[in-house]
PDB file of C-alpha atoms in Angstrom:
ATOM      1  CA  UNK A  14     -30.086  20.568 -89.046  1.00 90.00           C
ATOM      2  CA  UNK A  15     -26.838  20.603 -87.064  1.00 97.00           C
ATOM      3  CA  UNK A  16     -27.135  22.372 -83.728  1.00 98.00           C
ATOM      4  CA  UNK A  17     -24.561  23.276 -81.079  1.00 98.00           C
ATOM      5  CA  UNK A  18     -24.589  24.768 -77.599  1.00 98.00           C
ATOM      6  CA  UNK A  19     -21.688  27.049 -76.690  1.00 98.00           C
ATOM      7  CA  UNK A  20     -20.801  27.535 -73.028  1.00 98.00           C
ATOM      8  CA  UNK A  21     -20.395  31.277 -73.311  1.00 98.00           C
ATOM      9  CA  UNK A  22     -18.817  33.702 -70.854  1.00 96.00           C
ATOM     10  CA  UNK A  23     -18.155  36.567 -73.243  1.00 97.00           C
ATOM     11  CA  UNK A  24     -14.403  36.112 -72.802  1.00 96.00           C
ATOM     12  CA  UNK A  25     -11.697  35.676 -75.422  1.00 97.00           C
ATOM     13  CA  UNK A  26     -11.813  31.891 -75.552  1.00 97.00           C
ATOM     14  CA  UNK A  27     -15.566  31.308 -75.578  1.00 98.00           C
ATOM     15  CA  UNK A  28     -16.133  34.149 -78.061  1.00 98.00           C
ATOM     16  CA  UNK A  29     -13.570  32.644 -80.434  1.00 98.00           C
ATOM     17  CA  UNK A  30     -15.323  29.282 -80.090  1.00 98.00           C
ATOM     18  CA  UNK A  31     -18.696  30.928 -80.769  1.00 98.00           C
ATOM     19  CA  UNK A  32     -17.457  32.689 -83.898  1.00 98.00           C
ATOM     20  CA  UNK A  33     -16.084  29.417 -85.253  1.00 98.00           C
ATOM     21  CA  UNK A  34     -19.272  27.521 -84.341  1.00 98.00           C
ATOM     22  CA  UNK A  35     -21.471  30.006 -86.188  1.00 98.00           C
ATOM     23  CA  UNK A  36     -19.612  29.111 -89.381  1.00 97.00           C
ATOM     24  CA  UNK A  37     -19.816  25.360 -88.754  1.00 97.00           C
ATOM     25  CA  UNK A  38     -23.377  24.777 -87.484  1.00 98.00           C
ATOM     26  CA  UNK A  39     -26.824  25.595 -88.819  1.00 98.00           C
ATOM     27  CA  UNK A  40     -28.063  26.743 -85.418  1.00 98.00           C
ATOM     28  CA  UNK A  41     -26.025  27.871 -82.411  1.00 98.00           C
ATOM     29  CA  UNK A  42     -27.364  28.373 -78.895  1.00 98.00           C
ATOM     30  CA  UNK A  43     -25.381  29.943 -76.052  1.00 98.00           C
ATOM     31  CA  UNK A  44     -25.644  29.332 -72.337  1.00 98.00           C
ATOM     32  CA  UNK A  45     -24.105  31.721 -69.793  1.00 98.00           C
ATOM     33  CA  UNK A  46     -23.924  31.056 -66.065  1.00 96.00           C
ATOM     34  CA  UNK A  47     -24.496  33.585 -63.300  1.00 93.00           C
ATOM     35  CA  UNK A  48     -22.730  32.199 -60.242  1.00 87.00           C
ATOM     36  CA  UNK A  49     -22.109  35.481 -58.443  1.00 83.00           C
ATOM     37  CA  UNK A  50     -18.726  35.798 -60.105  1.00 85.00           C
ATOM     38  CA  UNK A  51     -16.364  38.634 -59.284  1.00 76.00           C
ATOM     39  CA  UNK A  52     -16.390  39.800 -62.910  1.00 77.00           C
ATOM     40  CA  UNK A  53     -20.189  39.750 -63.240  1.00 85.00           C
ATOM     41  CA  UNK A  54     -20.068  42.282 -66.083  1.00 93.00           C
ATOM     42  CA  UNK A  55     -19.200  39.290 -68.277  1.00 93.00           C
ATOM     43  CA  UNK A  56     -22.919  38.401 -68.361  1.00 95.00           C
ATOM     44  CA  UNK A  57     -23.794  41.751 -69.963  1.00 96.00           C
ATOM     45  CA  UNK A  58     -20.868  41.357 -72.360  1.00 97.00           C
ATOM     46  CA  UNK A  59     -22.091  37.881 -73.302  1.00 98.00           C
ATOM     47  CA  UNK A  60     -25.606  39.166 -73.927  1.00 98.00           C
ATOM     48  CA  UNK A  61     -24.343  41.982 -76.153  1.00 98.00           C
ATOM     49  CA  UNK A  62     -22.088  39.676 -78.176  1.00 98.00           C
ATOM     50  CA  UNK A  63     -24.858  37.127 -78.687  1.00 98.00           C
ATOM     51  CA  UNK A  64     -27.105  39.836 -80.124  1.00 98.00           C
ATOM     52  CA  UNK A  65     -24.319  41.218 -82.300  1.00 98.00           C
ATOM     53  CA  UNK A  66     -23.194  37.854 -83.659  1.00 98.00           C
ATOM     54  CA  UNK A  67     -26.706  36.519 -84.225  1.00 97.00           C
ATOM     55  CA  UNK A  68     -27.038  33.353 -82.158  1.00 98.00           C
ATOM     56  CA  UNK A  69     -30.313  31.443 -82.300  1.00 98.00           C
ATOM     57  CA  UNK A  70     -30.923  31.721 -78.550  1.00 98.00           C
ATOM     58  CA  UNK A  71     -29.066  32.826 -75.440  1.00 98.00           C
ATOM     59  CA  UNK A  72     -29.906  31.402 -72.026  1.00 98.00           C
ATOM     60  CA  UNK A  73     -28.556  32.985 -68.829  1.00 98.00           C
ATOM     61  CA  UNK A  74     -28.835  30.494 -65.983  1.00 97.00           C
ATOM     62  CA  UNK A  75     -28.682  31.350 -62.281  1.00 94.00           C
ATOM     63  CA  UNK A  76     -26.396  28.884 -60.503  1.00 90.00           C
ATOM     64  CA  UNK A  77     -25.823  30.934 -57.363  1.00 87.00           C
ATOM     65  CA  UNK A  78     -25.564  27.761 -55.304  1.00 87.00           C
ATOM     66  CA  UNK A  79     -22.047  27.358 -56.718  1.00 83.00           C
ATOM     67  CA  UNK A  80     -21.098  30.666 -55.095  1.00 82.00           C
ATOM     68  CA  UNK A  81     -22.266  29.381 -51.721  1.00 80.00           C
ATOM     69  CA  UNK A  82     -20.293  26.145 -51.987  1.00 74.00           C
ATOM     70  CA  UNK A  83     -17.104  27.121 -53.841  1.00 71.00           C
ATOM     71  CA  UNK A  84     -14.701  29.492 -52.087  1.00 75.00           C
ATOM     72  CA  UNK A  85     -12.417  31.228 -54.568  1.00 75.00           C
ATOM     73  CA  UNK A  86     -11.115  34.685 -55.396  1.00 76.00           C
ATOM     74  CA  UNK A  87     -13.685  34.656 -58.208  1.00 75.00           C
ATOM     75  CA  UNK A  88     -16.587  34.045 -55.800  1.00 71.00           C
ATOM     76  CA  UNK A  89     -15.428  36.201 -52.869  1.00 73.00           C
ATOM     77  CA  UNK A  90     -14.699  39.914 -53.294  1.00 75.00           C
ATOM     78  CA  UNK A  91     -12.667  39.925 -50.089  1.00 75.00           C
ATOM     79  CA  UNK A  92     -10.124  37.453 -51.518  1.00 72.00           C
ATOM     80  CA  UNK A  93      -7.674  39.229 -53.866  1.00 77.00           C
ATOM     81  CA  UNK A  94      -6.796  37.413 -57.079  1.00 75.00           C
ATOM     82  CA  UNK A  95      -3.255  36.161 -56.546  1.00 70.00           C
ATOM     83  CA  UNK A  96      -0.443  35.270 -58.934  1.00 69.00           C
ATOM     84  CA  UNK A  97       0.860  32.779 -56.356  1.00 67.00           C
ATOM     85  CA  UNK A  98      -0.276  29.173 -56.178  1.00 71.00           C
ATOM     86  CA  UNK A  99      -1.997  27.803 -53.087  1.00 75.00           C
ATOM     87  CA  UNK A 100      -0.644  24.935 -50.976  1.00 70.00           C
ATOM     88  CA  UNK A 101      -2.593  22.493 -53.168  1.00 72.00           C
ATOM     89  CA  UNK A 102      -0.758  23.767 -56.253  1.00 71.00           C
ATOM     90  CA  UNK A 103      -3.817  25.487 -57.732  1.00 79.00           C
ATOM     91  CA  UNK A 104      -4.398  29.219 -58.242  1.00 81.00           C
ATOM     92  CA  UNK A 105      -6.839  30.842 -55.838  1.00 75.00           C
ATOM     93  CA  UNK A 106      -9.036  31.744 -58.820  1.00 79.00           C
ATOM     94  CA  UNK A 107      -9.929  28.068 -59.281  1.00 83.00           C
ATOM     95  CA  UNK A 108     -13.650  27.521 -58.638  1.00 82.00           C
ATOM     96  CA  UNK A 109     -14.026  23.846 -57.648  1.00 85.00           C
ATOM     97  CA  UNK A 110     -16.741  22.052 -59.584  1.00 88.00           C
ATOM     98  CA  UNK A 111     -17.416  24.945 -61.963  1.00 92.00           C
ATOM     99  CA  UNK A 112     -16.872  23.130 -65.242  1.00 94.00           C
ATOM    100  CA  UNK A 113     -18.412  19.939 -63.895  1.00 95.00           C
ATOM    101  CA  UNK A 114     -21.601  21.891 -63.242  1.00 95.00           C
ATOM    102  CA  UNK A 115     -21.478  24.082 -66.355  1.00 97.00           C
ATOM    103  CA  UNK A 116     -20.858  21.264 -68.811  1.00 98.00           C
ATOM    104  CA  UNK A 117     -23.470  19.036 -67.182  1.00 98.00           C
ATOM    105  CA  UNK A 118     -26.132  21.743 -67.411  1.00 98.00           C
ATOM    106  CA  UNK A 119     -25.082  22.577 -70.967  1.00 98.00           C
ATOM    107  CA  UNK A 120     -25.398  18.871 -71.802  1.00 98.00           C
ATOM    108  CA  UNK A 121     -28.952  18.812 -70.439  1.00 98.00           C
ATOM    109  CA  UNK A 122     -29.790  21.884 -72.512  1.00 98.00           C
ATOM    110  CA  UNK A 123     -28.278  20.252 -75.591  1.00 98.00           C
ATOM    111  CA  UNK A 124     -30.404  17.159 -74.949  1.00 98.00           C
ATOM    112  CA  UNK A 125     -33.594  19.224 -74.786  1.00 98.00           C
ATOM    113  CA  UNK A 126     -32.993  21.119 -78.038  1.00 98.00           C
ATOM    114  CA  UNK A 127     -31.496  18.172 -79.928  1.00 98.00           C
ATOM    115  CA  UNK A 128     -28.010  19.647 -80.296  1.00 98.00           C
ATOM    116  CA  UNK A 129     -25.150  17.541 -81.608  1.00 95.00           C
ATOM    117  CA  UNK A 130     -22.433  19.161 -79.528  1.00 98.00           C
ATOM    118  CA  UNK A 131     -21.582  21.234 -76.499  1.00 98.00           C
ATOM    119  CA  UNK A 132     -18.653  23.550 -77.247  1.00 98.00           C
ATOM    120  CA  UNK A 133     -16.388  24.921 -74.547  1.00 98.00           C
ATOM    121  CA  UNK A 134     -13.219  27.004 -74.701  1.00 97.00           C
ATOM    122  CA  UNK A 135     -11.179  25.089 -72.146  1.00 96.00           C
ATOM    123  CA  UNK A 136      -7.521  24.589 -72.974  1.00 94.00           C
ATOM    124  CA  UNK A 137      -4.784  22.341 -71.623  1.00 89.00           C
ATOM    125  CA  UNK A 138      -1.887  23.830 -73.594  1.00 77.00           C
ATOM    126  CA  UNK A 139      -1.925  27.360 -72.197  1.00 65.00           C
ATOM    127  CA  UNK A 140      -4.288  27.444 -69.238  1.00 60.00           C
ATOM    128  CA  UNK A 141      -4.424  28.799 -65.695  1.00 65.00           C
ATOM    129  CA  UNK A 142      -3.685  25.525 -63.931  1.00 78.00           C
ATOM    130  CA  UNK A 143      -7.316  24.484 -63.541  1.00 87.00           C
ATOM    131  CA  UNK A 144      -7.795  20.676 -63.453  1.00 91.00           C
ATOM    132  CA  UNK A 145     -11.269  20.981 -65.012  1.00 92.00           C
ATOM    133  CA  UNK A 146      -9.744  22.382 -68.216  1.00 92.00           C
ATOM    134  CA  UNK A 147      -7.833  19.204 -69.017  1.00 94.00           C
ATOM    135  CA  UNK A 148      -8.608  16.875 -71.897  1.00 95.00           C
ATOM    136  CA  UNK A 149      -8.904  13.802 -69.652  1.00 95.00           C
ATOM    137  CA  UNK A 150     -11.567  15.509 -67.527  1.00 96.00           C
ATOM    138  CA  UNK A 151     -13.620  16.605 -70.543  1.00 97.00           C
ATOM    139  CA  UNK A 152     -13.517  13.144 -72.138  1.00 98.00           C
ATOM    140  CA  UNK A 153     -14.545  11.525 -68.857  1.00 98.00           C
ATOM    141  CA  UNK A 154     -17.481  13.877 -68.333  1.00 98.00           C
ATOM    142  CA  UNK A 155     -18.530  13.464 -71.967  1.00 98.00           C
ATOM    143  CA  UNK A 156     -18.730   9.705 -71.479  1.00 98.00           C
ATOM    144  CA  UNK A 157     -20.736  10.137 -68.273  1.00 98.00           C
ATOM    145  CA  UNK A 158     -23.249  12.447 -69.961  1.00 98.00           C
ATOM    146  CA  UNK A 159     -23.733  10.029 -72.865  1.00 98.00           C
ATOM    147  CA  UNK A 160     -24.259   7.130 -70.462  1.00 98.00           C
ATOM    148  CA  UNK A 161     -26.484   9.129 -68.120  1.00 98.00           C
ATOM    149  CA  UNK A 162     -28.789  10.495 -70.836  1.00 98.00           C
ATOM    150  CA  UNK A 163     -28.542   7.563 -73.263  1.00 98.00           C
ATOM    151  CA  UNK A 164     -27.905   9.906 -76.177  1.00 97.00           C
ATOM    152  CA  UNK A 165     -24.830  10.523 -78.284  1.00 96.00           C
ATOM    153  CA  UNK A 166     -23.411  14.000 -77.791  1.00 96.00           C
ATOM    154  CA  UNK A 167     -19.938  15.491 -78.103  1.00 98.00           C
ATOM    155  CA  UNK A 168     -18.200  17.968 -75.870  1.00 98.00           C
ATOM    156  CA  UNK A 169     -16.016  19.785 -78.367  1.00 98.00           C
ATOM    157  CA  UNK A 170     -12.926  21.669 -77.201  1.00 98.00           C
ATOM    158  CA  UNK A 171     -11.558  23.539 -80.247  1.00 97.00           C
ATOM    159  CA  UNK A 172      -8.882  25.314 -78.205  1.00 97.00           C
ATOM    160  CA  UNK A 173      -7.641  22.336 -76.197  1.00 96.00           C
ATOM    161  CA  UNK A 174      -4.266  22.068 -77.958  1.00 96.00           C
ATOM    162  CA  UNK A 175      -3.852  25.734 -78.914  1.00 96.00           C
ATOM    163  CA  UNK A 176      -1.805  28.237 -76.956  1.00 95.00           C
ATOM    164  CA  UNK A 177      -3.086  31.780 -76.463  1.00 95.00           C
ATOM    165  CA  UNK A 178      -1.225  33.115 -79.496  1.00 97.00           C
ATOM    166  CA  UNK A 179      -2.857  30.434 -81.667  1.00 97.00           C
ATOM    167  CA  UNK A 180      -6.253  31.281 -80.191  1.00 97.00           C
ATOM    168  CA  UNK A 181      -5.728  34.873 -81.329  1.00 98.00           C
ATOM    169  CA  UNK A 182      -4.756  33.485 -84.738  1.00 98.00           C
ATOM    170  CA  UNK A 183      -8.035  31.538 -84.878  1.00 98.00           C
ATOM    171  CA  UNK A 184     -10.029  34.717 -84.181  1.00 98.00           C
ATOM    172  CA  UNK A 185      -8.071  36.424 -86.948  1.00 98.00           C
ATOM    173  CA  UNK A 186      -8.633  33.502 -89.318  1.00 98.00           C
ATOM    174  CA  UNK A 187     -12.375  33.886 -88.690  1.00 98.00           C
ATOM    175  CA  UNK A 188     -12.152  37.610 -89.488  1.00 98.00           C
ATOM    176  CA  UNK A 189     -13.060  38.739 -85.959  1.00 98.00           C
ATOM    177  CA  UNK A 190      -9.751  39.636 -84.308  1.00 98.00           C
ATOM    178  CA  UNK A 191     -10.870  43.184 -83.499  1.00 98.00           C
ATOM    179  CA  UNK A 192     -14.188  41.985 -82.032  1.00 98.00           C
ATOM    180  CA  UNK A 193     -12.414  39.554 -79.728  1.00 98.00           C
ATOM    181  CA  UNK A 194      -9.741  42.074 -78.775  1.00 98.00           C
ATOM    182  CA  UNK A 195     -12.020  45.042 -78.107  1.00 98.00           C
ATOM    183  CA  UNK A 196     -15.367  43.614 -76.984  1.00 98.00           C
ATOM    184  CA  UNK A 197     -14.637  40.538 -74.875  1.00 98.00           C
ATOM    185  CA  UNK A 198     -14.114  40.393 -71.116  1.00 96.00           C
ATOM    186  CA  UNK A 199     -11.372  38.114 -69.830  1.00 93.00           C
ATOM    187  CA  UNK A 200     -10.153  40.269 -66.942  1.00 92.00           C
ATOM    188  CA  UNK A 201     -10.902  38.987 -63.438  1.00 85.00           C
ATOM    189  CA  UNK A 202     -11.325  42.613 -62.349  1.00 86.00           C
ATOM    190  CA  UNK A 203     -14.069  43.221 -64.906  1.00 89.00           C
ATOM    191  CA  UNK A 204     -12.392  45.506 -67.450  1.00 94.00           C
ATOM    192  CA  UNK A 205     -13.410  44.922 -71.070  1.00 97.00           C
ATOM    193  CA  UNK A 206     -10.839  44.603 -73.844  1.00 97.00           C
ATOM    194  CA  UNK A 207      -7.197  44.664 -72.790  1.00 95.00           C
ATOM    195  CA  UNK A 208      -8.290  44.481 -69.129  1.00 95.00           C
ATOM    196  CA  UNK A 209      -6.562  45.646 -65.968  1.00 93.00           C
ATOM    197  CA  UNK A 210      -3.159  44.404 -67.118  1.00 91.00           C
ATOM    198  CA  UNK A 211      -2.423  42.971 -63.696  1.00 89.00           C
ATOM    199  CA  UNK A 212      -4.477  39.832 -63.016  1.00 88.00           C
ATOM    200  CA  UNK A 213      -3.307  36.374 -64.183  1.00 85.00           C
ATOM    201  CA  UNK A 214      -5.981  36.220 -66.878  1.00 88.00           C
ATOM    202  CA  UNK A 215      -4.847  39.534 -68.365  1.00 93.00           C
ATOM    203  CA  UNK A 216      -1.232  38.342 -68.266  1.00 91.00           C
ATOM    204  CA  UNK A 217      -2.077  35.251 -70.345  1.00 91.00           C
ATOM    205  CA  UNK A 218      -4.193  37.222 -72.779  1.00 95.00           C
ATOM    206  CA  UNK A 219      -1.595  39.961 -73.337  1.00 95.00           C
ATOM    207  CA  UNK A 220       1.339  37.563 -73.674  1.00 95.00           C
ATOM    208  CA  UNK A 221      -0.553  35.603 -76.315  1.00 96.00           C
ATOM    209  CA  UNK A 222      -1.586  38.683 -78.255  1.00 97.00           C
ATOM    210  CA  UNK A 223       1.907  40.178 -78.185  1.00 98.00           C
ATOM    211  CA  UNK A 224       3.333  36.884 -79.417  1.00 98.00           C
ATOM    212  CA  UNK A 225       0.785  36.621 -82.217  1.00 98.00           C
ATOM    213  CA  UNK A 226       1.236  40.202 -83.425  1.00 98.00           C
ATOM    214  CA  UNK A 227       5.030  39.792 -83.424  1.00 98.00           C
ATOM    215  CA  UNK A 228       5.016  36.400 -85.188  1.00 98.00           C
ATOM    216  CA  UNK A 229       1.776  36.458 -87.143  1.00 98.00           C
ATOM    217  CA  UNK A 230       2.720  34.383 -90.173  1.00 98.00           C
ATOM    218  CA  UNK A 231       4.511  31.645 -88.251  1.00 98.00           C
ATOM    219  CA  UNK A 232       1.739  31.285 -85.683  1.00 98.00           C
ATOM    220  CA  UNK A 233      -0.995  31.256 -88.334  1.00 98.00           C
ATOM    221  CA  UNK A 234       0.918  28.561 -90.193  1.00 98.00           C
ATOM    222  CA  UNK A 235       1.134  26.483 -87.000  1.00 98.00           C
ATOM    223  CA  UNK A 236      -2.595  26.918 -86.438  1.00 98.00           C
ATOM    224  CA  UNK A 237      -3.307  25.663 -89.966  1.00 98.00           C
ATOM    225  CA  UNK A 238      -0.968  22.714 -89.374  1.00 97.00           C
ATOM    226  CA  UNK A 239      -2.850  21.772 -86.204  1.00 97.00           C
ATOM    227  CA  UNK A 240      -6.193  22.110 -87.984  1.00 97.00           C
ATOM    228  CA  UNK A 241      -5.028  19.782 -90.739  1.00 96.00           C
ATOM    229  CA  UNK A 242      -3.806  17.326 -88.111  1.00 95.00           C
ATOM    230  CA  UNK A 243      -7.161  17.418 -86.320  1.00 93.00           C
ATOM    231  CA  UNK A 244      -5.767  19.217 -83.260  1.00 90.00           C
ATOM    232  CA  UNK A 245      -7.932  22.326 -83.681  1.00 88.00           C
TER     233      UNK A 245
END
């Protein structure tokens, strides 16, 4: 039996990954992290989607220590989410160490249940400038987890080389475009669906959707090309 663990926030990217995984694996588990995030409603959204989509198990893990250590606009309500980059070149929504912690814990969970893969929706092609969404980081951490647990396991990143328009195309290809559009939470200000329309996450989501709806056939064809080339 092929099993997978999806790092699941209830957002556009992780929901698209989950929908795809449900078609590819015999058993899919989800793990969601509560780190005191600004958009905490995402945990309830994740729970609802897991029930609706029929995952084998959904674990919500309290990692509040991350909130204490990592200062970011996503961990502090008194820091507004900014469109401007900080002096270090990163957005102020970057939570240092978040994906290091999340993927490590997901790897431990995968070890315990005998899963073949950990699936995460990180993306280097069309991302928010976060260094822990890059392919080199994921490959490095994957190697460390295999060495540290002495067990083969993959960290799969189905969206790594897709832009946001192509991610929408993937949801459509899986027959769940409306679910992803209407029921996921990507907005940093905690508004389900199309979001607040003002934060950087909403900007990326809307630009990708507008592009896909305006150029549906061409973008779907490019998605298929990337899938055939092993890039998705």
